[in-house]
mmCIF file of C-alpha atoms and ligand atoms in Angstrom:
data_model
loop_
_atom_site.group_PDB
_atom_site.id
_atom_site.type_symbol
_atom_site.label_atom_id
_atom_site.label_comp_id
_atom_site.label_asym_id
_atom_site.label_seq_id
_atom_site.Cartn_x
_atom_site.Cartn_y
_atom_site.Cartn_z
ATOM 1 C CA MET A 1 -10.762 164.955 89.350
ATOM 2 C CA PRO A 2 -7.092 164.101 88.803
ATOM 3 C CA GLY A 3 -4.386 166.289 90.340
ATOM 4 C CA ILE A 4 -6.671 168.354 92.535
ATOM 5 C CA ASP A 5 -7.158 168.064 96.285
ATOM 6 C CA ILE A 6 -10.992 168.157 96.883
ATOM 7 C CA ASP A 7 -10.417 169.660 100.371
ATOM 8 C CA LYS A 8 -8.709 172.635 98.828
ATOM 9 C CA LEU A 9 -11.338 173.502 96.315
ATOM 10 C CA PRO A 10 -12.974 176.955 96.716
ATOM 11 C CA THR A 11 -16.601 177.135 97.864
ATOM 12 C CA HIS A 12 -17.324 180.177 95.694
ATOM 13 C CA VAL A 13 -15.606 180.953 92.437
ATOM 14 C CA ALA A 14 -16.171 184.325 90.714
ATOM 15 C CA ILE A 15 -15.038 185.054 87.158
ATOM 16 C CA ILE A 16 -14.604 188.253 85.126
ATOM 17 C CA MET A 17 -15.078 186.776 81.715
ATOM 18 C CA ASP A 18 -13.047 189.136 79.561
ATOM 19 C CA GLY A 19 -11.397 189.060 76.104
ATOM 20 C CA ASN A 20 -14.165 188.022 73.671
ATOM 21 C CA GLY A 21 -13.454 191.060 71.517
ATOM 22 C CA ARG A 22 -9.743 190.419 71.410
ATOM 23 C CA TRP A 23 -10.301 186.724 70.636
ATOM 24 C CA ALA A 24 -12.436 187.698 67.603
ATOM 25 C CA ARG A 25 -10.072 190.429 66.424
ATOM 26 C CA LYS A 26 -7.129 187.990 66.429
ATOM 27 C CA ARG A 27 -9.071 185.839 63.974
ATOM 28 C CA GLY A 28 -10.363 188.697 61.835
ATOM 29 C CA LEU A 29 -13.927 188.002 63.040
ATOM 30 C CA GLU A 30 -16.683 190.299 64.385
ATOM 31 C CA ARG A 31 -16.792 190.866 68.110
ATOM 32 C CA ALA A 32 -20.148 189.051 68.151
ATOM 33 C CA GLU A 33 -18.334 185.824 67.121
ATOM 34 C CA GLY A 34 -16.169 186.161 70.217
ATOM 35 C CA HIS A 35 -19.243 186.528 72.403
ATOM 36 C CA LEU A 36 -20.823 183.451 70.785
ATOM 37 C CA VAL A 37 -17.836 181.270 71.398
ATOM 38 C CA GLY A 38 -17.584 182.745 74.862
ATOM 39 C CA ILE A 39 -20.977 181.120 75.611
ATOM 40 C CA GLU A 40 -19.396 177.761 74.962
ATOM 41 C CA SER A 41 -16.833 178.585 77.619
ATOM 42 C CA VAL A 42 -19.617 179.459 79.987
ATOM 43 C CA ARG A 43 -21.294 176.116 79.331
ATOM 44 C CA GLU A 44 -18.027 174.211 79.973
ATOM 45 C CA ILE A 45 -17.100 176.130 83.105
ATOM 46 C CA VAL A 46 -20.617 175.643 84.556
ATOM 47 C CA THR A 47 -20.456 171.875 83.845
ATOM 48 C CA ILE A 48 -17.017 171.452 85.432
ATOM 49 C CA THR A 49 -17.989 173.502 88.494
ATOM 50 C CA ARG A 50 -21.011 171.301 88.955
ATOM 51 C CA GLU A 51 -18.907 168.136 88.477
ATOM 52 C CA LEU A 52 -16.486 169.332 91.159
ATOM 53 C CA ASN A 53 -19.355 169.970 93.545
ATOM 54 C CA ILE A 54 -18.277 173.626 93.978
ATOM 55 C CA PRO A 55 -21.505 175.147 95.328
ATOM 56 C CA TYR A 56 -21.242 178.805 94.139
ATOM 57 C CA LEU A 57 -20.208 180.232 90.809
ATOM 58 C CA THR A 58 -20.557 183.916 89.946
ATOM 59 C CA LEU A 59 -19.983 185.030 86.354
ATOM 60 C CA TYR A 60 -19.594 188.671 85.318
ATOM 61 C CA ALA A 61 -21.408 188.752 81.950
ATOM 62 C CA PHE A 62 -22.462 192.458 81.561
ATOM 63 C CA SER A 63 -21.545 195.481 83.597
ATOM 64 C CA ARG A 64 -23.671 198.573 83.984
ATOM 65 C CA GLU A 65 -20.866 200.406 82.153
ATOM 66 C CA ASN A 66 -21.219 197.971 79.261
ATOM 67 C CA TRP A 67 -24.466 199.746 78.256
ATOM 68 C CA SER A 68 -22.215 202.414 76.759
ATOM 69 C CA ARG A 69 -20.867 200.058 74.080
ATOM 70 C CA PRO A 70 -22.091 200.503 70.473
ATOM 71 C CA THR A 71 -25.870 199.849 70.155
ATOM 72 C CA ASN A 72 -25.272 196.900 67.874
ATOM 73 C CA GLU A 73 -23.007 195.133 70.289
ATOM 74 C CA VAL A 74 -25.400 195.683 73.156
ATOM 75 C CA LYS A 75 -28.254 194.374 71.037
ATOM 76 C CA THR A 76 -26.230 191.252 70.125
ATOM 77 C CA LEU A 77 -25.333 190.629 73.805
ATOM 78 C CA LEU A 78 -28.989 190.891 74.885
ATOM 79 C CA GLU A 79 -29.986 188.504 72.133
ATOM 80 C CA PHE A 80 -27.323 185.990 73.177
ATOM 81 C CA LEU A 81 -28.423 186.357 76.796
ATOM 82 C CA GLY A 82 -31.973 185.342 75.743
ATOM 83 C CA PHE A 83 -30.681 182.350 73.775
ATOM 84 C CA TYR A 84 -28.492 181.303 76.643
ATOM 85 C CA LEU A 85 -31.344 181.351 79.159
ATOM 86 C CA ASP A 86 -33.643 179.394 76.794
ATOM 87 C CA ASN A 87 -30.999 176.803 75.891
ATOM 88 C CA GLU A 88 -29.609 176.262 79.363
ATOM 89 C CA LEU A 89 -32.782 176.049 81.464
ATOM 90 C CA PRO A 90 -33.243 172.258 80.827
ATOM 91 C CA MET A 91 -29.584 171.625 81.758
ATOM 92 C CA MET A 92 -30.041 173.674 85.007
ATOM 93 C CA LEU A 93 -33.128 171.664 85.910
ATOM 94 C CA GLU A 94 -31.391 168.369 85.144
ATOM 95 C CA LYS A 95 -28.287 169.183 87.098
ATOM 96 C CA GLY A 96 -29.835 170.871 90.112
ATOM 97 C CA ILE A 97 -28.507 174.325 89.299
ATOM 98 C CA ARG A 98 -30.160 177.357 90.851
ATOM 99 C CA PHE A 99 -29.955 180.559 88.764
ATOM 100 C CA HIS A 100 -29.670 184.028 90.357
ATOM 101 C CA MET A 101 -29.251 187.306 88.560
ATOM 102 C CA LEU A 102 -26.974 189.860 90.292
ATOM 103 C CA GLY A 103 -27.723 193.324 88.915
ATOM 104 C CA GLU A 104 -30.452 195.762 87.855
ATOM 105 C CA LYS A 105 -33.103 193.678 86.235
ATOM 106 C CA ARG A 106 -35.196 196.747 85.376
ATOM 107 C CA ASP A 107 -32.449 197.916 82.981
ATOM 108 C CA PHE A 108 -33.399 195.100 80.556
ATOM 109 C CA PRO A 109 -36.246 195.021 78.021
ATOM 110 C CA GLY A 110 -39.515 193.588 79.320
ATOM 111 C CA PRO A 111 -39.415 190.191 77.598
ATOM 112 C CA LEU A 112 -35.858 189.581 78.895
ATOM 113 C CA GLN A 113 -36.987 190.497 82.451
ATOM 114 C CA VAL A 114 -39.782 187.897 82.105
ATOM 115 C CA LYS A 115 -37.231 185.310 80.988
ATOM 116 C CA LEU A 116 -34.897 186.109 83.880
ATOM 117 C CA ASP A 117 -37.760 185.805 86.335
ATOM 118 C CA GLU A 118 -38.857 182.526 84.772
ATOM 119 C CA VAL A 119 -35.402 180.878 84.987
ATOM 120 C CA THR A 120 -34.991 182.201 88.543
ATOM 121 C CA ALA A 121 -38.386 180.869 89.617
ATOM 122 C CA ARG A 122 -38.134 177.501 87.835
ATOM 123 C CA THR A 123 -34.713 176.748 89.350
ATOM 124 C CA ALA A 124 -35.553 178.141 92.816
ATOM 125 C CA ARG A 125 -35.694 174.716 94.498
ATOM 126 C CA ASN A 126 -32.341 173.559 93.114
ATOM 127 C CA ASN A 127 -29.407 173.569 95.535
ATOM 128 C CA LYS A 128 -26.465 171.718 94.007
ATOM 129 C CA LEU A 129 -24.899 174.791 92.429
ATOM 130 C CA HIS A 130 -25.857 178.445 92.801
ATOM 131 C CA LEU A 131 -25.128 180.009 89.443
ATOM 132 C CA ASN A 132 -25.012 183.824 89.733
ATOM 133 C CA ILE A 133 -24.858 185.773 86.569
ATOM 134 C CA ALA A 134 -23.945 189.420 86.975
ATOM 135 C CA LEU A 135 -25.976 191.407 84.465
ATOM 136 C CA SER A 136 -26.154 195.225 84.358
ATOM 137 C CA TYR A 137 -24.092 194.904 87.479
ATOM 138 C CA SER A 138 -22.167 197.660 89.280
ATOM 139 C CA GLY A 139 -20.500 197.049 92.589
ATOM 140 C CA ARG A 140 -20.783 200.706 93.571
ATOM 141 C CA LYS A 141 -24.493 200.844 92.718
ATOM 142 C CA GLU A 142 -25.040 197.682 94.682
ATOM 143 C CA ILE A 143 -23.430 199.350 97.754
ATOM 144 C CA ILE A 144 -25.380 202.619 97.334
ATOM 145 C CA SER A 145 -28.624 200.745 96.947
ATOM 146 C CA ALA A 146 -27.909 198.814 100.126
ATOM 147 C CA VAL A 147 -27.133 202.059 102.011
ATOM 148 C CA LYS A 148 -30.439 203.605 100.780
ATOM 149 C CA ARG A 149 -32.472 200.596 101.948
ATOM 150 C CA ILE A 150 -30.689 200.403 105.256
ATOM 151 C CA VAL A 151 -31.497 204.142 105.871
ATOM 152 C CA GLU A 152 -35.180 203.432 105.057
ATOM 153 C CA ASP A 153 -35.322 200.433 107.378
ATOM 154 C CA ALA A 154 -33.507 202.363 110.098
ATOM 155 C CA LYS A 155 -36.072 205.178 109.788
ATOM 156 C CA ASN A 156 -38.822 202.611 110.160
ATOM 157 C CA GLY A 157 -37.172 201.263 113.254
ATOM 158 C CA THR A 158 -36.486 197.693 111.913
ATOM 159 C CA ILE A 159 -32.694 197.968 112.344
ATOM 160 C CA ARG A 160 -30.914 198.169 115.679
ATOM 161 C CA LYS A 161 -27.267 197.725 114.747
ATOM 162 C CA ILE A 162 -25.478 198.305 111.399
ATOM 163 C CA ASP A 163 -22.574 195.854 111.038
ATOM 164 C CA GLU A 164 -20.958 193.802 108.262
ATOM 165 C CA ARG A 165 -23.423 190.981 108.624
ATOM 166 C CA LEU A 166 -26.397 193.295 108.300
ATOM 167 C CA PHE A 167 -24.827 195.072 105.347
ATOM 168 C CA GLY A 168 -24.272 191.815 103.549
ATOM 169 C CA ARG A 169 -27.962 191.029 103.772
ATOM 170 C CA TYR A 170 -28.763 194.116 101.629
ATOM 171 C CA LEU A 171 -26.524 192.974 98.720
ATOM 172 C CA TYR A 172 -27.527 190.860 95.739
ATOM 173 C CA THR A 173 -25.398 188.084 97.216
ATOM 174 C CA LYS A 174 -27.460 187.965 100.414
ATOM 175 C CA GLY A 175 -27.048 184.626 102.162
ATOM 176 C CA MET A 176 -24.077 183.536 100.044
ATOM 177 C CA PRO A 177 -20.476 183.201 101.162
ATOM 178 C CA ASP A 178 -17.956 185.684 99.726
ATOM 179 C CA PRO A 179 -15.953 184.431 96.746
ATOM 180 C CA ASP A 180 -12.834 182.482 97.697
ATOM 181 C CA LEU A 181 -11.306 182.768 94.236
ATOM 182 C CA LEU A 182 -11.719 185.549 91.676
ATOM 183 C CA ILE A 183 -10.462 184.689 88.131
ATOM 184 C CA ARG A 184 -10.010 187.308 85.464
ATOM 185 C CA THR A 185 -9.285 186.186 81.898
ATOM 186 C CA SER A 186 -7.311 188.201 79.295
ATOM 187 C CA GLY A 187 -4.675 189.670 81.516
ATOM 188 C CA GLU A 188 -6.240 192.875 82.817
ATOM 189 C CA MET A 189 -5.346 193.560 86.463
ATOM 190 C CA ARG A 190 -8.490 195.335 87.539
ATOM 191 C CA LEU A 191 -11.850 194.731 89.128
ATOM 192 C CA SER A 192 -14.007 196.777 86.692
ATOM 193 C CA ASN A 193 -16.572 197.472 89.451
ATOM 194 C CA PHE A 194 -17.158 193.771 90.238
ATOM 195 C CA LEU A 195 -18.271 192.614 93.734
ATOM 196 C CA LEU A 196 -16.394 195.425 95.501
ATOM 197 C CA TRP A 197 -17.704 194.561 98.941
ATOM 198 C CA GLN A 198 -17.553 190.818 98.596
ATOM 199 C CA VAL A 199 -13.928 190.463 97.411
ATOM 200 C CA ALA A 200 -12.392 191.894 100.592
ATOM 201 C CA TYR A 201 -10.322 188.702 101.228
ATOM 202 C CA THR A 202 -10.736 186.845 97.902
ATOM 203 C CA GLU A 203 -7.720 185.275 96.237
ATOM 204 C CA ILE A 204 -7.151 186.828 92.827
ATOM 205 C CA TYR A 205 -5.976 184.863 89.787
ATOM 206 C CA VAL A 206 -5.321 186.606 86.473
ATOM 207 C CA THR A 207 -4.638 184.617 83.345
ATOM 208 C CA GLY A 208 -3.725 185.812 79.869
ATOM 209 C CA VAL A 209 -6.059 183.213 78.319
ATOM 210 C CA LEU A 210 -8.927 184.943 76.495
ATOM 211 C CA TRP A 211 -12.405 183.973 77.661
ATOM 212 C CA PRO A 212 -13.449 182.008 74.579
ATOM 213 C CA ASP A 213 -10.347 179.853 75.083
ATOM 214 C CA PHE A 214 -10.907 179.447 78.887
ATOM 215 C CA ARG A 215 -11.828 175.780 79.078
ATOM 216 C CA ARG A 216 -11.109 172.788 81.357
ATOM 217 C CA LYS A 217 -7.333 173.017 81.228
ATOM 218 C CA ALA A 218 -7.170 176.717 82.090
ATOM 219 C CA TYR A 219 -9.839 176.364 84.799
ATOM 220 C CA MET A 220 -7.945 173.480 86.437
ATOM 221 C CA ALA A 221 -4.774 175.526 86.392
ATOM 222 C CA ALA A 222 -6.585 178.293 88.257
ATOM 223 C CA LEU A 223 -8.007 175.865 90.820
ATOM 224 C CA ARG A 224 -4.643 174.187 91.336
ATOM 225 C CA ASP A 225 -3.054 177.608 91.858
ATOM 226 C CA TYR A 226 -5.757 178.442 94.374
ATOM 227 C CA ALA A 227 -5.169 175.155 96.261
ATOM 228 C CA LYS A 228 -1.540 176.229 96.888
ATOM 229 C CA ARG A 229 -2.485 179.656 98.361
ATOM 230 C CA GLU A 230 -2.122 180.414 102.002
ATOM 231 C CA ARG A 231 -5.020 182.524 103.228
ATOM 232 C CA ARG A 232 -4.185 184.631 106.249
ATOM 233 C CA PHE A 233 -7.042 187.022 106.863
ATOM 234 C CA GLY A 234 -4.680 189.405 108.560
ATOM 235 C CA LYS A 235 -3.174 186.814 110.917
ATOM 236 C CA VAL A 236 0.475 185.851 111.355
ATOM 237 C CA LYS A 237 1.742 183.094 108.981
ATOM 238 C CA GLU A 238 1.355 179.669 110.580
ATOM 239 C CA GLY A 239 4.198 177.108 111.151
HETATM 240 C C1 IPE B 1 -16.005 190.299 77.721
HETATM 241 O O1 IPE B 1 -15.306 190.480 76.566
HETATM 242 C C2 IPE B 1 -17.475 190.270 77.513
HETATM 243 C C3 IPE B 1 -18.188 191.477 77.956
HETATM 244 C C4 IPE B 1 -17.665 192.453 78.597
HETATM 245 C C5 IPE B 1 -19.617 191.546 77.619
HETATM 246 P P1 IPE B 1 -15.032 191.900 75.941
HETATM 247 O O2 IPE B 1 -16.124 192.250 74.979
HETATM 248 O O3 IPE B 1 -14.849 192.909 76.991
HETATM 249 O O4 IPE B 1 -13.689 191.643 75.131
HETATM 250 P P2 IPE B 1 -12.393 192.570 74.993
HETATM 251 O O5 IPE B 1 -12.039 193.043 76.376
HETATM 252 O O6 IPE B 1 -12.785 193.720 74.121
HETATM 253 O O7 IPE B 1 -11.397 191.715 74.374
HETATM 254 C C1 IPE B 2 -15.625 193.621 82.636
HETATM 255 O O1 IPE B 2 -15.072 193.610 81.362
HETATM 256 C C2 IPE B 2 -17.082 193.331 82.522
HETATM 257 C C3 IPE B 2 -17.397 191.947 82.114
HETATM 258 C C4 IPE B 2 -16.529 191.011 81.945
HETATM 259 C C5 IPE B 2 -18.785 191.754 81.931
HETATM 260 P P1 IPE B 2 -14.883 194.977 80.505
HETATM 261 O O2 IPE B 2 -14.214 194.577 79.288
HETATM 262 O O3 IPE B 2 -16.181 195.705 80.414
HETATM 263 O O4 IPE B 2 -13.914 195.767 81.512
HETATM 264 P P2 IPE B 2 -12.903 196.984 81.187
HETATM 265 O O5 IPE B 2 -13.683 197.979 80.437
HETATM 266 O O6 IPE B 2 -11.791 196.413 80.413
HETATM 267 O O7 IPE B 2 -12.471 197.477 82.534
HETATM 268 MG MG1 MG B 3 -13.173 193.638 77.953
#
């Protein structure tokens, strides 16, 4: 890939894919049109991430709070999710991509749960790229649910010491490294309840580009910016 130092690529990229509604409004279109074109961006970003051999990509597609959007919009988003899973499964199988859902699967209608299980199971042996899609995801709920299960296991005597490593094993991202780079499109400077535990030392990159316009050029700009960052993890600056 021209202009990018392979050694300085992140291992795990997380993206808050925001701005589909604004993209549509600017063009006098329905919000649904923005979501539809947004799927093209997802396709392109997944392809590039795979090409670059970045092993983890986490995409925030639907928050738990997003259930409170108008019924019609929620319906459209669920429909698009179904299409996405159907259309992309062959590509995932061909490219060695493993799909994981981060979030509350039980919040979804039965047929969609079946589809999510199917894509998860059929890609389970792939290991080139872990593609996490956050769906009905809430960072706070993830933490509370971890606490509840830790309390249960502690009562049953299966836990001796509670530390960060153990806690991480009770999260959806169990076994995965924390994100190195968090990208948010459309300019908002907030986390919106995304990966609260996991982003403790993540580098944050916010771009004004709206998600449906976030393609190769914008992604490369984010990766180049990340390559220049100096990560300190609390230590004194080197040199
Ligand atoms: C992101 O775009 C997609 C989802 C949250 C599902 P938005 O729909 O939030 O777009 P804006 O923020 O209204 O522009
Ligand atoms: C965050 O975007 C959630 C997703 C990208 C799925 P929102 O558009 O829901 O976030 P807020 O409401 O602007 O914080
Ligand atoms: Mg938004």
